[in-house]
Amino acid sequence: MGPKTAKVYETIRARLASGEYAPGDKMPSERALSEELGIGRTALRQVLARLLAEGALEVRGRSSYRVPGAVSVTRPEGLAPWRIHGERDLYDNRWVKLQLWDVEPPGLERFEHHVVKLHHVAITAVLDDQDRVLMMWRYRFVPQQWGWELPGGIVDEGEEASETAMREVVEETGWRPKSVEHVVTYQPMVGMVDSPHEIFVGHGAEQVGAPTDLEEAGHIEWVPLADIPGLMARGELMGSGTLVALLHILASRGKRGATAAR
C-alpha cells in the first residue's frame, strides 16, 4: 500500500475500533467512501480487500460491505442471579488469592464455594502481510510441555490493557506492532476462577531489537496461519488465550470466505 492507501486503511480501522461503524452496520458505498476519503475506487478496493481478508468486514452481494458481528438471538429475561452473602480470604499473595464465598442459587440452599482470583491478562496475535502470526516456542513446567504461544502478560495497575498488549509483544519478541485492536474479553475458567483475559489482534510489526524478557522469550517465529489447525491437532498450542485468539482469526476468515462464496 502507498501512503494514501495506508492512511485510508488506518482511518477505516479506527472507525471500526471506535464503534462508529457498529457490528451489523452496512458500510457506506464505495462511491461515498471514495468521495469522503479522497481516494480512487481502485485504491479503495485494495483497502476493502485487506479489511475483508482480516475479517474486519464482510461482503454481501457484489459490493455491499457490512461490519460482522450482528446477532439474531435475544437475551432471556426474568431470571434471577445468584445471591452472594459474603466472602472471606483463605490465602493471598501477589500472584493468587483464594477465597470462600457464601452463595445462594435461586430456589436452592446456600452453600460455600471456593473462588480463585488471578491477574487481569492481555494477549496479542500479531499478523503480517504474508498470513503469518508471531509466536513463541516455550517450555511450561506446570504441564511439563513444549508448545507455541502468543505474547501476553499481566496488566499492571493503572495500565490500559491495550498498552499491556503492545508492551508484552515488544518485551517478549523484540517486534513492535503498528497497531493493536481489542477483539474479545473472556474468563478462562468461569465457574471458579476470576481472571479476565483480553485478546488483541495486531497488524504489521517492525523489529525494534532483541527480546528483553528472557524468561518469557524462548524461540521466536512467524508461523503460517495455514499451520494452525495442524499445530492444534498435535497439541502444540498452549494456553486458552492463544487458542481463543487464533480461533477468532480463523473463524473470521472462514466466515469471510463463506460470505464471498454466496
mmCIF file of C-alpha atoms in Angstrom, residues 17 44 59 132 151 204:
data_model
loop_
_atom_site.group_PDB
_atom_site.id
_atom_site.type_symbol
_atom_site.label_atom_id
_atom_site.label_comp_id
_atom_site.label_asym_id
_atom_site.label_seq_id
_atom_site.Cartn_x
_atom_site.Cartn_y
_atom_site.Cartn_z
ATOM 1 C CA ALA A 17 -12.396 0.131 16.597
ATOM 2 C CA LEU A 44 -10.213 1.941 -2.068
ATOM 3 C CA VAL A 59 -19.286 -8.563 1.797
ATOM 4 C CA ARG A 132 1.732 -15.420 9.407
ATOM 5 C CA PRO A 151 2.919 -12.986 23.598
ATOM 6 C CA GLY A 204 2.093 -5.468 10.839
#
